[in-house]
Short mmCIF file of C-alpha atoms in Angstrom, two decimals:
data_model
loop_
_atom_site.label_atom_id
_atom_site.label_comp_id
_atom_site.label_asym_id
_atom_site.label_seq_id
_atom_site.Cartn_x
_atom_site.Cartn_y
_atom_site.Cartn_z
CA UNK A 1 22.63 56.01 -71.32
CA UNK A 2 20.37 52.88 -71.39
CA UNK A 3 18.60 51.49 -68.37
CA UNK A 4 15.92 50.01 -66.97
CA UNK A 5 13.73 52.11 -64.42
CA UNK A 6 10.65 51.63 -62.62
CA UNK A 7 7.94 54.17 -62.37
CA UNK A 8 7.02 54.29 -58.65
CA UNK A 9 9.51 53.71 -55.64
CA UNK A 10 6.48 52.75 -53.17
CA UNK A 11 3.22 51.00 -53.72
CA UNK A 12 0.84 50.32 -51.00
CA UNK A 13 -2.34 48.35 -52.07
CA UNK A 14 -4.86 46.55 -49.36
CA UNK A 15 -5.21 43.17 -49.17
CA UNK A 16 -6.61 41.24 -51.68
CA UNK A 17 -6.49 44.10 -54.06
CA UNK A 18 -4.81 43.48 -57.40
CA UNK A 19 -1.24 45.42 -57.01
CA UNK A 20 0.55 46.43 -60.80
CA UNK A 21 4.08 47.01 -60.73
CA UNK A 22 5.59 48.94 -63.76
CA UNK A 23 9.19 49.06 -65.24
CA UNK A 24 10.36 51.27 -68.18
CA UNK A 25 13.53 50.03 -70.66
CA UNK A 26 15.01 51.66 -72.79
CA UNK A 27 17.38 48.88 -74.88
CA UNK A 28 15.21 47.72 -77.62
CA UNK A 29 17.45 44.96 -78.18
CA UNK A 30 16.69 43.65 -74.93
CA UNK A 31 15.13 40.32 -75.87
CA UNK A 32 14.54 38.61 -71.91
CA UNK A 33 13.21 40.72 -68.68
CA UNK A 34 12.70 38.70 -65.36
CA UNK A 35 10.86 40.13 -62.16
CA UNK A 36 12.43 39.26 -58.90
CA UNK A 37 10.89 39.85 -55.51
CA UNK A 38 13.22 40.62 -52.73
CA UNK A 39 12.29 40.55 -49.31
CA UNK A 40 13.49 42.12 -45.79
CA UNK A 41 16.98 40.23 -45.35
CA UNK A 42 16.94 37.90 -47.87
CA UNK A 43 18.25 37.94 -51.58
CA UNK A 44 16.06 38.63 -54.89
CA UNK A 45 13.80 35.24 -55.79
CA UNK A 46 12.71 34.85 -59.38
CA UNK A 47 9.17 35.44 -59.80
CA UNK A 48 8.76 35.15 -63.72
CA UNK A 49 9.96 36.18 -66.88
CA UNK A 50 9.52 36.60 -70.19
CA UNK A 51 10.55 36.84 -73.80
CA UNK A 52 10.71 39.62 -76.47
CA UNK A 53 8.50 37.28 -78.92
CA UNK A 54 5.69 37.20 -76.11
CA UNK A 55 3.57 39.71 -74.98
CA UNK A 56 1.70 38.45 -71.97
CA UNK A 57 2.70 35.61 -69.28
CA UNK A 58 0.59 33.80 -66.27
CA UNK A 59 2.35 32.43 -63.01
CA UNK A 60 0.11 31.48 -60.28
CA UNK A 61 -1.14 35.17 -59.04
CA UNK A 62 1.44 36.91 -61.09
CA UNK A 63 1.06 38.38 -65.07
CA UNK A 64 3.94 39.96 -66.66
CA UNK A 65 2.67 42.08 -69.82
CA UNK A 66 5.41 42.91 -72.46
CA UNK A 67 4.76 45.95 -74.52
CA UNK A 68 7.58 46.77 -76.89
CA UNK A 69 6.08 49.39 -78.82
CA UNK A 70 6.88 51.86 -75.59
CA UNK A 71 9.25 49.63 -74.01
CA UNK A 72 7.04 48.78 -70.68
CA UNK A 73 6.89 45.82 -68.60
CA UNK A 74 4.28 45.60 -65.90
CA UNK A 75 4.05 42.88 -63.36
CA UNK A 76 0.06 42.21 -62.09
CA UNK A 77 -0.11 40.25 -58.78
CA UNK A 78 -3.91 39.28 -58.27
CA UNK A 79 -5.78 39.26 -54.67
CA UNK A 80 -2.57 40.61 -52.87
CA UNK A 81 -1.72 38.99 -49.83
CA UNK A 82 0.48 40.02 -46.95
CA UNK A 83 3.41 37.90 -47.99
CA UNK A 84 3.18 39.89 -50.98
CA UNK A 85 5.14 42.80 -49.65
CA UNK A 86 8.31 43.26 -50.99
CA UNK A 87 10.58 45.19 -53.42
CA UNK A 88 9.64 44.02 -56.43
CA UNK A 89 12.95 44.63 -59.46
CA UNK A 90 12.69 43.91 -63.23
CA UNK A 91 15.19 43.08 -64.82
CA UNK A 92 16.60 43.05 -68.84
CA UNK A 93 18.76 41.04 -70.71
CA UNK A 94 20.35 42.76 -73.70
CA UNK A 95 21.18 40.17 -75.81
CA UNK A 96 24.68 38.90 -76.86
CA UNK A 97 26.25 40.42 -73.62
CA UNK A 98 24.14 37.73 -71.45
CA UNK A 99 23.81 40.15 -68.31
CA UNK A 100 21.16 41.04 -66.28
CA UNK A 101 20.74 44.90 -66.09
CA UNK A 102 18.70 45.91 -63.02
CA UNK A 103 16.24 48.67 -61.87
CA UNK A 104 16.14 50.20 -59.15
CA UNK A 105 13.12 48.59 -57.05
CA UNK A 106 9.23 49.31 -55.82
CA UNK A 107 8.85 48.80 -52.35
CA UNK A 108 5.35 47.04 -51.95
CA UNK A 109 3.35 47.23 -49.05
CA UNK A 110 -0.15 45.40 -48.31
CA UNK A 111 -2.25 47.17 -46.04
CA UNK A 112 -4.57 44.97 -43.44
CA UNK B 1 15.67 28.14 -50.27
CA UNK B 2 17.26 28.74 -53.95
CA UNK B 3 19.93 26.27 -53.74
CA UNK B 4 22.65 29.46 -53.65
CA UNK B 5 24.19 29.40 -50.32
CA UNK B 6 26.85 32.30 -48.58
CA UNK B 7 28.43 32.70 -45.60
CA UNK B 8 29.05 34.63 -44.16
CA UNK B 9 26.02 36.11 -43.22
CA UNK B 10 26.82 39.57 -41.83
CA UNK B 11 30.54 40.65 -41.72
CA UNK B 12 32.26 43.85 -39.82
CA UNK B 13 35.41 44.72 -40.81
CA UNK B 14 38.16 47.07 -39.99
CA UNK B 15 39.37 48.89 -43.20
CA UNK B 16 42.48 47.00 -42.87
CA UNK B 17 41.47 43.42 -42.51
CA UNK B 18 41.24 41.20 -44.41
CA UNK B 19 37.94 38.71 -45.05
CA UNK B 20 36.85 36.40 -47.68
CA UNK B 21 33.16 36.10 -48.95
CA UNK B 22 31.93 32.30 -49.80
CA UNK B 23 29.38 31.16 -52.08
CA UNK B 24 28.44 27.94 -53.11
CA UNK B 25 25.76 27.20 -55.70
CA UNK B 26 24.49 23.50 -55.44
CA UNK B 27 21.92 23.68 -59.08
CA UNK B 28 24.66 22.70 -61.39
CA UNK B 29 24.84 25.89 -63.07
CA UNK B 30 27.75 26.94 -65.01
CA UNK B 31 27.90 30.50 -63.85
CA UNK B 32 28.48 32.57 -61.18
CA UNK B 33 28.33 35.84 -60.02
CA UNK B 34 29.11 38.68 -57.48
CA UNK B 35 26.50 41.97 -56.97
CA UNK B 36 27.04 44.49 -54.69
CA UNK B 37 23.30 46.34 -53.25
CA UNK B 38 23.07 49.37 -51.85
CA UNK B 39 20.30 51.53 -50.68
CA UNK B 40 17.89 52.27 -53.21
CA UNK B 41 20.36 51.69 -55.79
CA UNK B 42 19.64 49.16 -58.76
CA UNK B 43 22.11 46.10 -57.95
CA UNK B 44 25.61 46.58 -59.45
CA UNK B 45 27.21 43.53 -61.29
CA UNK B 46 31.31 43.66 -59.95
CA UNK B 47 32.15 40.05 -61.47
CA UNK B 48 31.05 37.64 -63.82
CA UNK B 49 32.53 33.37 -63.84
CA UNK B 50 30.73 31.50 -67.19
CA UNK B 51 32.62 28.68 -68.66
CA UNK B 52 36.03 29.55 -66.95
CA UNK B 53 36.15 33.30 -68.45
CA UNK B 54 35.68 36.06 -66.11
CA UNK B 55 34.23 39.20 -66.81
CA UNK B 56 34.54 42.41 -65.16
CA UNK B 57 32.91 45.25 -64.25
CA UNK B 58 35.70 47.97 -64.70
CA UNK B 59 34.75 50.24 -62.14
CA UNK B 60 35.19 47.95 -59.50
CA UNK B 61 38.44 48.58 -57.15
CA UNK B 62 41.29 46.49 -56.89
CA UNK B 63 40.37 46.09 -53.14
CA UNK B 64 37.49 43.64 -54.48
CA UNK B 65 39.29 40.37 -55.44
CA UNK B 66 36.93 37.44 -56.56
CA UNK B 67 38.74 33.63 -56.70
CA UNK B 68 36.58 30.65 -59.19
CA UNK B 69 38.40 27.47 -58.00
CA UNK B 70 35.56 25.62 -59.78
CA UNK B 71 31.85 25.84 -61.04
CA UNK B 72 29.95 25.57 -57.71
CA UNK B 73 32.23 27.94 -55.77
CA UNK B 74 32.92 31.53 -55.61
CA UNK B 75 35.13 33.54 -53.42
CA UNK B 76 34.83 37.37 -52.87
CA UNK B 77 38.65 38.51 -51.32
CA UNK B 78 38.50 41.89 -49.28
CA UNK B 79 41.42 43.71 -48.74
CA UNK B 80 41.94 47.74 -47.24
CA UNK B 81 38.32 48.57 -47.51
CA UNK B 82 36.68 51.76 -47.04
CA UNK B 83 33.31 52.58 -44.91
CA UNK B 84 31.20 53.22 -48.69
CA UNK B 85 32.20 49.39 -49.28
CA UNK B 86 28.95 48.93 -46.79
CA UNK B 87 26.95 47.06 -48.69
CA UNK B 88 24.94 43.74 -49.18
CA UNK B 89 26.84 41.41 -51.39
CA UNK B 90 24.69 39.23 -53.34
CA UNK B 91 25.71 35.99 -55.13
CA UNK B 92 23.94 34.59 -58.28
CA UNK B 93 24.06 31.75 -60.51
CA UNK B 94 23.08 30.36 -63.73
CA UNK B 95 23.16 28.14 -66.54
CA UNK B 96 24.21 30.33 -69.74
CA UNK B 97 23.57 27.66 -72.01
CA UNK B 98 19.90 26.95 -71.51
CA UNK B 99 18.94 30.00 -73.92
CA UNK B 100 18.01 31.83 -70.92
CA UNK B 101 19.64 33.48 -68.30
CA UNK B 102 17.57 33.31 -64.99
CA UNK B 103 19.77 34.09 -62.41
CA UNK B 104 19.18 32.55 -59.12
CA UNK B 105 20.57 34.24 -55.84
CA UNK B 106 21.87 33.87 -51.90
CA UNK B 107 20.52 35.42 -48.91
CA UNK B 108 23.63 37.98 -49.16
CA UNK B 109 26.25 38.56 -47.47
CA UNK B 110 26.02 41.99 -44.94
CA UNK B 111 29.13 44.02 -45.06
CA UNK B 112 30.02 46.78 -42.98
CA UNK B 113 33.07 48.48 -42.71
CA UNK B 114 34.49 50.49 -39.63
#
């Protein structure tokens, strides 16, 4: 079947290291993907996102590269801080069904 | 804060109570939406409000009923459930006619059952 999995289940990184997160899909016509962070206790916050027409978007700290030749999306967080750690999901939108399909997480840890 | 609110926060239930799961979404969004999260499982959609149709995810027992009275509320109804309907119960919304489909989400809702 079709899904949208993510290549390590734990990343630790040390502070103010640059931490990549990496998701695999397999639904070419997926045509939106979204990272959320989640945090200890709370519920998944949107981080960023981006389209299939787009290969590379810039939050503050975050990039999300798009690469649909192998169907990868990577999410770079620059000079990791503390508040950082998280699970980190991506997410895909396949088109006219209009639903968020999601993986299964990366737990990320910064180390002091 | 996102703007997506539940309550309650944490629930414990005996497999034959009943309980109700609110969630109110205050971004004037015309969607809405029930997860269920378990451990180191990728979130599973159960139910899906946009523009007064409902979509459902099939495999989701009857136990689970979910209630739209309107576009900023959602109700989860639980009814008979068993001890691997522990879970965190997320919330979402969005607006579906935007051309994208950012959903935003509650703090969850902690379920377990006894």
């Amino acid at each position: 079947g079709e899904s949208v999995g993510l290549h390590l289940p734990t990343l630790s990184v040390q502070e103010g290291d640059n931490s990549i997160i990496n998701c695999a899909y397999s639904n070419s016509a997926s045509d939106y993907f979204i990272w959320y962070k989640q945090e200890s206790g709370k519920g998944p916050q949107f981080i960023i996102d981006i389209r299939s027409n787009m290969d590379k978007r810039q939050g503050q700290r975050v990039t999300v590269l798009l690469n649909k030749t192998v169907k990868h999306l990577s999410l770079q967080i620059a000079a990791t801080q503390p508040g950082d750690s998280a699970v980190y999901f991506c997410a895909e939108n396949r088109g006219s069904a209009r639903q968020l399909t999601f993986g299964s997480g990366t737990q990320l840890t910064v180390l002091p | 804060e996102t703007g997506v609110t539940q309550t309650p926060r944490h629930l414990v239930m005996g497999m034959t109570n009943k309980k109700s799961l609110k969630c109110e979404q205050h971004l004037g969004h015309n969607a809405m939406y029930w997860y269920k999260q378990s451990a180191k499982k990728p979130l599973e959609l159960m139910f899906v409000y946009s523009l007064e149709e409902r979509v459902e995810n099939n495999s989701v027992p009857s136990r689970f009923s979910p209630e739209c009275p309107n576009s900023s509320h959602l109700f989860l109804h639980l009814h008979t459930l068993q001890p691997e309907d522990s879970a965190l119960y997320l919330c979402a919304s969005s607006r579906r006619d935007r051309g994208s489909d950012t959903q935003y989400f509650g703090p969850g809702t902690r379920l377990t059952v006894l």
